[in-house]
PDB file of C-alpha atoms in Angstrom:
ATOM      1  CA  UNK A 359     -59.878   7.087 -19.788  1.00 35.00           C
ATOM      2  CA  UNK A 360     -61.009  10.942 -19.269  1.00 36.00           C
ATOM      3  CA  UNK A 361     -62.825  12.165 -16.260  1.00 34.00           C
ATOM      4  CA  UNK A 362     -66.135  12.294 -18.227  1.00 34.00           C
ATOM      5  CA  UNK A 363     -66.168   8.855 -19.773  1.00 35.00           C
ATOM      6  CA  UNK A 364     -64.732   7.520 -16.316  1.00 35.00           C
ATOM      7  CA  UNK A 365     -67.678   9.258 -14.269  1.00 36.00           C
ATOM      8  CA  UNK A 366     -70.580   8.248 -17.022  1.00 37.00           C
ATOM      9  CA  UNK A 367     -69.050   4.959 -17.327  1.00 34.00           C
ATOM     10  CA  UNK A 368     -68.639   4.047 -13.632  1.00 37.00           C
ATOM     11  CA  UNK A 369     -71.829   3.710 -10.914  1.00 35.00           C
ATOM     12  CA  UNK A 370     -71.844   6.678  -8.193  1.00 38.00           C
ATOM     13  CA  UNK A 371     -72.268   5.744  -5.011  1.00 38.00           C
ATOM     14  CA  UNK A 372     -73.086   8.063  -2.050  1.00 37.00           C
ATOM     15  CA  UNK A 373     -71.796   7.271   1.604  1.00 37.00           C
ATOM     16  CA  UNK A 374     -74.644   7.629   3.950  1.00 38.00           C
ATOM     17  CA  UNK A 375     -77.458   6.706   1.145  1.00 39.00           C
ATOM     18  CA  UNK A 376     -78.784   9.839   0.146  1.00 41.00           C
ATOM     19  CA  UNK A 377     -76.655  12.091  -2.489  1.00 42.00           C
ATOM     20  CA  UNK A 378     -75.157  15.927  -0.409  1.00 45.00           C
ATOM     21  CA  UNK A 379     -76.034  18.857  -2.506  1.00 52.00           C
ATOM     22  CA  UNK A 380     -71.983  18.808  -3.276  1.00 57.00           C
ATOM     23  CA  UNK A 381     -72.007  15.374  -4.608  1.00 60.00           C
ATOM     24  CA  UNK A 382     -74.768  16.146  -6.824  1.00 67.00           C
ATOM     25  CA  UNK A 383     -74.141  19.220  -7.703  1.00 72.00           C
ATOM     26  CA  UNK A 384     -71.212  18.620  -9.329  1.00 72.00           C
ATOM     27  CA  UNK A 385     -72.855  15.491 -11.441  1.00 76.00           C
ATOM     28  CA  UNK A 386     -75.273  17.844 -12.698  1.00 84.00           C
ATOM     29  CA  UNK A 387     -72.525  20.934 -13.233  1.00 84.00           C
ATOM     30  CA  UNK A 388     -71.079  17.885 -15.313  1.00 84.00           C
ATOM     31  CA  UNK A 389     -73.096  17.006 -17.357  1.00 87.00           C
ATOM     32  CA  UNK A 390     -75.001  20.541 -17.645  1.00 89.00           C
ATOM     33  CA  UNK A 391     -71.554  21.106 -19.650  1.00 91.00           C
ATOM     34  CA  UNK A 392     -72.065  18.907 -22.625  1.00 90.00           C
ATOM     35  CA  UNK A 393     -74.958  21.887 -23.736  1.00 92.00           C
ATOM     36  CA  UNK A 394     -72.256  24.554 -23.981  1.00 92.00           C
ATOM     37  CA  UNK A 395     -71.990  24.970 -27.689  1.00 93.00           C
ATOM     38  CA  UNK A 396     -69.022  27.393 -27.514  1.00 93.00           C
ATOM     39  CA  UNK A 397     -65.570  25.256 -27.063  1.00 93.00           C
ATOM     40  CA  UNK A 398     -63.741  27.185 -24.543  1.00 94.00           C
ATOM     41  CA  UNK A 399     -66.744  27.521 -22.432  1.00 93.00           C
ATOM     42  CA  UNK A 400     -67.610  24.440 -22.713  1.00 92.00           C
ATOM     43  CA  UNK A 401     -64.041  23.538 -21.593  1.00 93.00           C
ATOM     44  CA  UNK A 402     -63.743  26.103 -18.953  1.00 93.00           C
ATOM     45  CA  UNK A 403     -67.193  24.640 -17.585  1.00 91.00           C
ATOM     46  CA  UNK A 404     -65.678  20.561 -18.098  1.00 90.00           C
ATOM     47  CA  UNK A 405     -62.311  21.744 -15.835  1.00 91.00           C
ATOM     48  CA  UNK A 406     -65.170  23.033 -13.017  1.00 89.00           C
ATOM     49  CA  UNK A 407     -67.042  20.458 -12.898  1.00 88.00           C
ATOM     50  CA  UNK A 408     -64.480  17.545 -12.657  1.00 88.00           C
ATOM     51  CA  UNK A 409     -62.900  20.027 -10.110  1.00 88.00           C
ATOM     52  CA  UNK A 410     -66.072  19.650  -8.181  1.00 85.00           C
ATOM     53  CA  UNK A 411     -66.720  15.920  -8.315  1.00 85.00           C
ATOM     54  CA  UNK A 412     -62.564  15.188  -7.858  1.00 85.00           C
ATOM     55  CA  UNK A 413     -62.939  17.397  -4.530  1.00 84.00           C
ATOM     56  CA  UNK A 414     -66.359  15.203  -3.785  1.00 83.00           C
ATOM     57  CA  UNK A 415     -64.605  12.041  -3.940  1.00 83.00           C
ATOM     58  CA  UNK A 416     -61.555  12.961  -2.308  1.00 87.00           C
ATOM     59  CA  UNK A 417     -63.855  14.294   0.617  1.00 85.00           C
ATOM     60  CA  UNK A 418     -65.658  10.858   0.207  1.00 79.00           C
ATOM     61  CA  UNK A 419     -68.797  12.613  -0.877  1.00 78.00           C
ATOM     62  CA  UNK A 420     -68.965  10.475  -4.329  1.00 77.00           C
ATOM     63  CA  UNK A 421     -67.611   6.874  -4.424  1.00 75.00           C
ATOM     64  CA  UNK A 422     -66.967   5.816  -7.620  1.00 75.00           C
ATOM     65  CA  UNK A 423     -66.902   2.184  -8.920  1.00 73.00           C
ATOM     66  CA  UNK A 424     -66.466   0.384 -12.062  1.00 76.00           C
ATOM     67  CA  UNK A 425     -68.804  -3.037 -12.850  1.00 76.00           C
ATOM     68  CA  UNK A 426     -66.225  -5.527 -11.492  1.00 79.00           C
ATOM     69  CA  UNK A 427     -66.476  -3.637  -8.440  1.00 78.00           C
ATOM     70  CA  UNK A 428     -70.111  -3.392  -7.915  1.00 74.00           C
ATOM     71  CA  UNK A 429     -70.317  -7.015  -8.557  1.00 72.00           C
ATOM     72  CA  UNK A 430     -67.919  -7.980  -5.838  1.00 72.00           C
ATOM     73  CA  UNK A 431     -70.256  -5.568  -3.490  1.00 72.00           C
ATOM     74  CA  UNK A 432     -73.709  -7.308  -4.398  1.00 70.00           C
ATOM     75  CA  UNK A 433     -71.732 -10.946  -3.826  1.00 67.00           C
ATOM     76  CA  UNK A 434     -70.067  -9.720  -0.354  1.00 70.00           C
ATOM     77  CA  UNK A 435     -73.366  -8.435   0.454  1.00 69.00           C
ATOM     78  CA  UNK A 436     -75.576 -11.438  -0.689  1.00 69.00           C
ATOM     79  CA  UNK A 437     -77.668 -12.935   2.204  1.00 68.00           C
ATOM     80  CA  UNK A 438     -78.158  -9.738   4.211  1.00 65.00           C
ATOM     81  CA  UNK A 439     -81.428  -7.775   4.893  1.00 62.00           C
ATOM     82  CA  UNK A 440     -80.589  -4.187   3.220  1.00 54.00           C
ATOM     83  CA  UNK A 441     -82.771  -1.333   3.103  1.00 50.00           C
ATOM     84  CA  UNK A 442     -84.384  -0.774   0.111  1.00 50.00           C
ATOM     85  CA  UNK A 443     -82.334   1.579  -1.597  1.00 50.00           C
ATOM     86  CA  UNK A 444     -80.182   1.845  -4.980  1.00 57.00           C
ATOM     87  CA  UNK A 445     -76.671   1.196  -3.854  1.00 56.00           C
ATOM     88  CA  UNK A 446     -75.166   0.672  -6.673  1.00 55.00           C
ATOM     89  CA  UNK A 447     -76.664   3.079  -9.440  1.00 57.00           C
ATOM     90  CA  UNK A 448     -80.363   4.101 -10.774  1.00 54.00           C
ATOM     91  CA  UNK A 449     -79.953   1.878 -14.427  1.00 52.00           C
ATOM     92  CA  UNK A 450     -82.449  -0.585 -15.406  1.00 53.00           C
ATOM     93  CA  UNK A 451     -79.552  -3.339 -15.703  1.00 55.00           C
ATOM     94  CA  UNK A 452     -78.382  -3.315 -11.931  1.00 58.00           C
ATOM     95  CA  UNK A 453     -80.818  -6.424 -11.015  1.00 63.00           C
ATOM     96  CA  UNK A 454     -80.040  -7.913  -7.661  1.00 64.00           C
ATOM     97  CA  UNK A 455     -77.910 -11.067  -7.076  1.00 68.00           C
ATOM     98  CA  UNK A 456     -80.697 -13.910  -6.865  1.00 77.00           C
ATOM     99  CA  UNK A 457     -77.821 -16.446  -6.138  1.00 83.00           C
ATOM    100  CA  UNK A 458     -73.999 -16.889  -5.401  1.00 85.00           C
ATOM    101  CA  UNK A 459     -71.591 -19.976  -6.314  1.00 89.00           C
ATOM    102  CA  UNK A 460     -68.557 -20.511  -5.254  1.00 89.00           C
ATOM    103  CA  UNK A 461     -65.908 -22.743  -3.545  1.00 93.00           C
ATOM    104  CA  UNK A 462     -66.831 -23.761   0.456  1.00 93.00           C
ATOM    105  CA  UNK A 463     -63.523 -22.393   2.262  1.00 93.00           C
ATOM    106  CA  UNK A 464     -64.194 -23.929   5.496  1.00 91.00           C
ATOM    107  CA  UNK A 465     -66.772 -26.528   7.518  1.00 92.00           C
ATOM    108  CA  UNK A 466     -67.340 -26.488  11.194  1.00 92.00           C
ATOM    109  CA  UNK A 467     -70.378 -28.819  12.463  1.00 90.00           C
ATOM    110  CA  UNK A 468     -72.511 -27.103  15.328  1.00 91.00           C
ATOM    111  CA  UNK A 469     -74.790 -28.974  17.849  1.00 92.00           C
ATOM    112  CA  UNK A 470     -78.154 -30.845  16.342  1.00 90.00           C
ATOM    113  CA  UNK A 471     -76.759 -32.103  13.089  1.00 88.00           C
ATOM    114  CA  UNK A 472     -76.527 -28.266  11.602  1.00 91.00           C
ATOM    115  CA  UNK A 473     -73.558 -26.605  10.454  1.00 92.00           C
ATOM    116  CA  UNK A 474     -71.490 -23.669   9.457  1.00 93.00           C
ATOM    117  CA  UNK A 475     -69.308 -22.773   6.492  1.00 93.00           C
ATOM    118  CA  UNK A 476     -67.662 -19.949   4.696  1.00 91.00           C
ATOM    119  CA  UNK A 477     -68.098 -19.119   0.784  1.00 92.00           C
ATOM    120  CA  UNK A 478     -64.797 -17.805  -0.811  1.00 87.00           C
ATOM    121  CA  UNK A 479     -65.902 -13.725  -0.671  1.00 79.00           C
ATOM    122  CA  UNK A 480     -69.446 -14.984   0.263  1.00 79.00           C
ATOM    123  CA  UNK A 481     -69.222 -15.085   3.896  1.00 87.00           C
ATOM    124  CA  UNK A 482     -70.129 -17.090   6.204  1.00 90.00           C
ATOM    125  CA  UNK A 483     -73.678 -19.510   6.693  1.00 91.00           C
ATOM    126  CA  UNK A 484     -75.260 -21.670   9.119  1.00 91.00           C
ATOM    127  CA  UNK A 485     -77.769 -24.573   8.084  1.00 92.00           C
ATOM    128  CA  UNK A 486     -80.752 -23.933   9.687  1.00 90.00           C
ATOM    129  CA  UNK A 487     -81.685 -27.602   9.779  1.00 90.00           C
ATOM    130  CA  UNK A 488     -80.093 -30.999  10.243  1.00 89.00           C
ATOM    131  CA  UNK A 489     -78.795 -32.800   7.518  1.00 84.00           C
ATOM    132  CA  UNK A 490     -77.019 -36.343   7.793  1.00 80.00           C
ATOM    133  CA  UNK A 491     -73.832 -35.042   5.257  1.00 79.00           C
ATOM    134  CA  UNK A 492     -72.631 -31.456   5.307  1.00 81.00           C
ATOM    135  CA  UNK A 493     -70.937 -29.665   2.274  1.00 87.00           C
ATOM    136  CA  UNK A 494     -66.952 -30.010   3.137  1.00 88.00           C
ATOM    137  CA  UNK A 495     -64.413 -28.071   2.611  1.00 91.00           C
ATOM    138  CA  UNK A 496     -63.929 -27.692  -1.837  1.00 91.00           C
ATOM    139  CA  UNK A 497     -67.410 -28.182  -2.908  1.00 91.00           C
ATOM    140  CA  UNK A 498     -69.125 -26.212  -5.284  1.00 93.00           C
ATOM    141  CA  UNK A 499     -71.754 -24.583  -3.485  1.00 92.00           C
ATOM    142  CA  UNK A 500     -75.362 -22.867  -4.964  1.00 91.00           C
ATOM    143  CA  UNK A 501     -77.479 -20.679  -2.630  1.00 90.00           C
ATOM    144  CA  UNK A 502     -80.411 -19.041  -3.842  1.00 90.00           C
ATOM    145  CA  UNK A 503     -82.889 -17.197  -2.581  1.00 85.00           C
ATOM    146  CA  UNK A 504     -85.916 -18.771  -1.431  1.00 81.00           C
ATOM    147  CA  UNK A 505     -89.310 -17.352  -0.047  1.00 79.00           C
ATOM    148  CA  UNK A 506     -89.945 -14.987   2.640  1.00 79.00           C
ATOM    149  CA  UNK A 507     -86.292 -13.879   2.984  1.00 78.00           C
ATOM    150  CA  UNK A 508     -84.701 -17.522   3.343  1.00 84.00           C
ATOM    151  CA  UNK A 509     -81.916 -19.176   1.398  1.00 89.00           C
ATOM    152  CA  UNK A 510     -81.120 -22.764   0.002  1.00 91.00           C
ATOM    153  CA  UNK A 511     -77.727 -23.857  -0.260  1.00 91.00           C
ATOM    154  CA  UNK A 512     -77.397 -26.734  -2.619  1.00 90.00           C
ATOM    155  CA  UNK A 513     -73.729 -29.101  -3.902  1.00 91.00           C
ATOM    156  CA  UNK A 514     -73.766 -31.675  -6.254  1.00 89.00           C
ATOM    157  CA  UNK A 515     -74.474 -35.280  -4.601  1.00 85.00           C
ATOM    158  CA  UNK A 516     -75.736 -33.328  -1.673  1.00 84.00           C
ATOM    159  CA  UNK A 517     -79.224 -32.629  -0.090  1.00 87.00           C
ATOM    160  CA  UNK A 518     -80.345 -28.714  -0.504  1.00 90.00           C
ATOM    161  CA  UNK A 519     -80.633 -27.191   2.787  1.00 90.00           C
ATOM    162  CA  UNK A 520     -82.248 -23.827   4.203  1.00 91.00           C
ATOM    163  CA  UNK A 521     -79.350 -21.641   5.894  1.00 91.00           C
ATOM    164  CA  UNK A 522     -78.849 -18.165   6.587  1.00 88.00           C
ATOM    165  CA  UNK A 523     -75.959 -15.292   6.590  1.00 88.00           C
ATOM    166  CA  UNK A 524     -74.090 -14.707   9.230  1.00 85.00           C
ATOM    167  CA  UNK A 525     -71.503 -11.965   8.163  1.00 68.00           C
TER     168      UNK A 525
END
């Protein structure tokens, strides 16, 4: 894939959460090329600009990442309070995660009838009230968001139960 359909295609990401001048610069040098009508300038202009944004991203400026990528972000990152900021690209399409499934890696019970229990590359939750049967270890577990910030983890054959993300 060429540098141009690579950086159009993938989402940019800036460390620290607001783009440098350099990072920028060079998105807008890039695409500020595709006006040029005459070919070797508009060449000459292509080979500065994905200069610019290669030296960015080595320099860790610009992080770029393709869908798969950004989707294994938003699902390690499901369950925490973030700032409200577009991490992963301005588009219209990147909607937030409103709810991971996967496979319970571990189960550990805590005092009171609660419990704690790790998602495959979903981290780790604690119920936040008593229940009479935990998930264990295999089951297919839903959480969703709730209200207010909370979270319902749910299993087949199993009560839903309010937990919350611990890391």
């Amino acid at each position: 894939m060429c540098m141009l359909n690579m950086v159009m295609a993938a989402a940019l990401v800036v460390q620290g959460g607001a783009p440098s001048s350099s990072a920028d610069g060079a998105f807008d040098q890039l695409t500020a090329c595709r006006r040029i009508a005459a070919d070797a300038e508009r060449l000459a202009c292509f080979d500065r600009a994905a200069a610019s944004l290669d030296d960015a991203r080595r320099r860790k400026d610009v992080v770029v990442l393709d869908r798969a990528e950004v989707r294994q972000a938003k699902r390690s990152l499901f369950g925490f309070s973030l700032p409200s900021i577009r991490l992963f690209g301005q588009g219209e399409d990147d909607e937030p995660l409103r709810q991971l499934v996967g496979r319970v890696e571990d189960v550990s019970s805590l005092p009171g009838g609660m419990f704690r229990f790790r998602v495959e590359g979903g981290g780790s939750w604690d119920s936040t009230e008593a229940v009479m049967v935990p998930l264990r270890k295999g089951d297919e577990v839903t959480i969703k968001a709730g209200t207010l910030g909370s979270y319902v983890a749910s299993a087949p054959g199993r009560r839903a139960v309010r937990v919350r993300r611990l890391r």
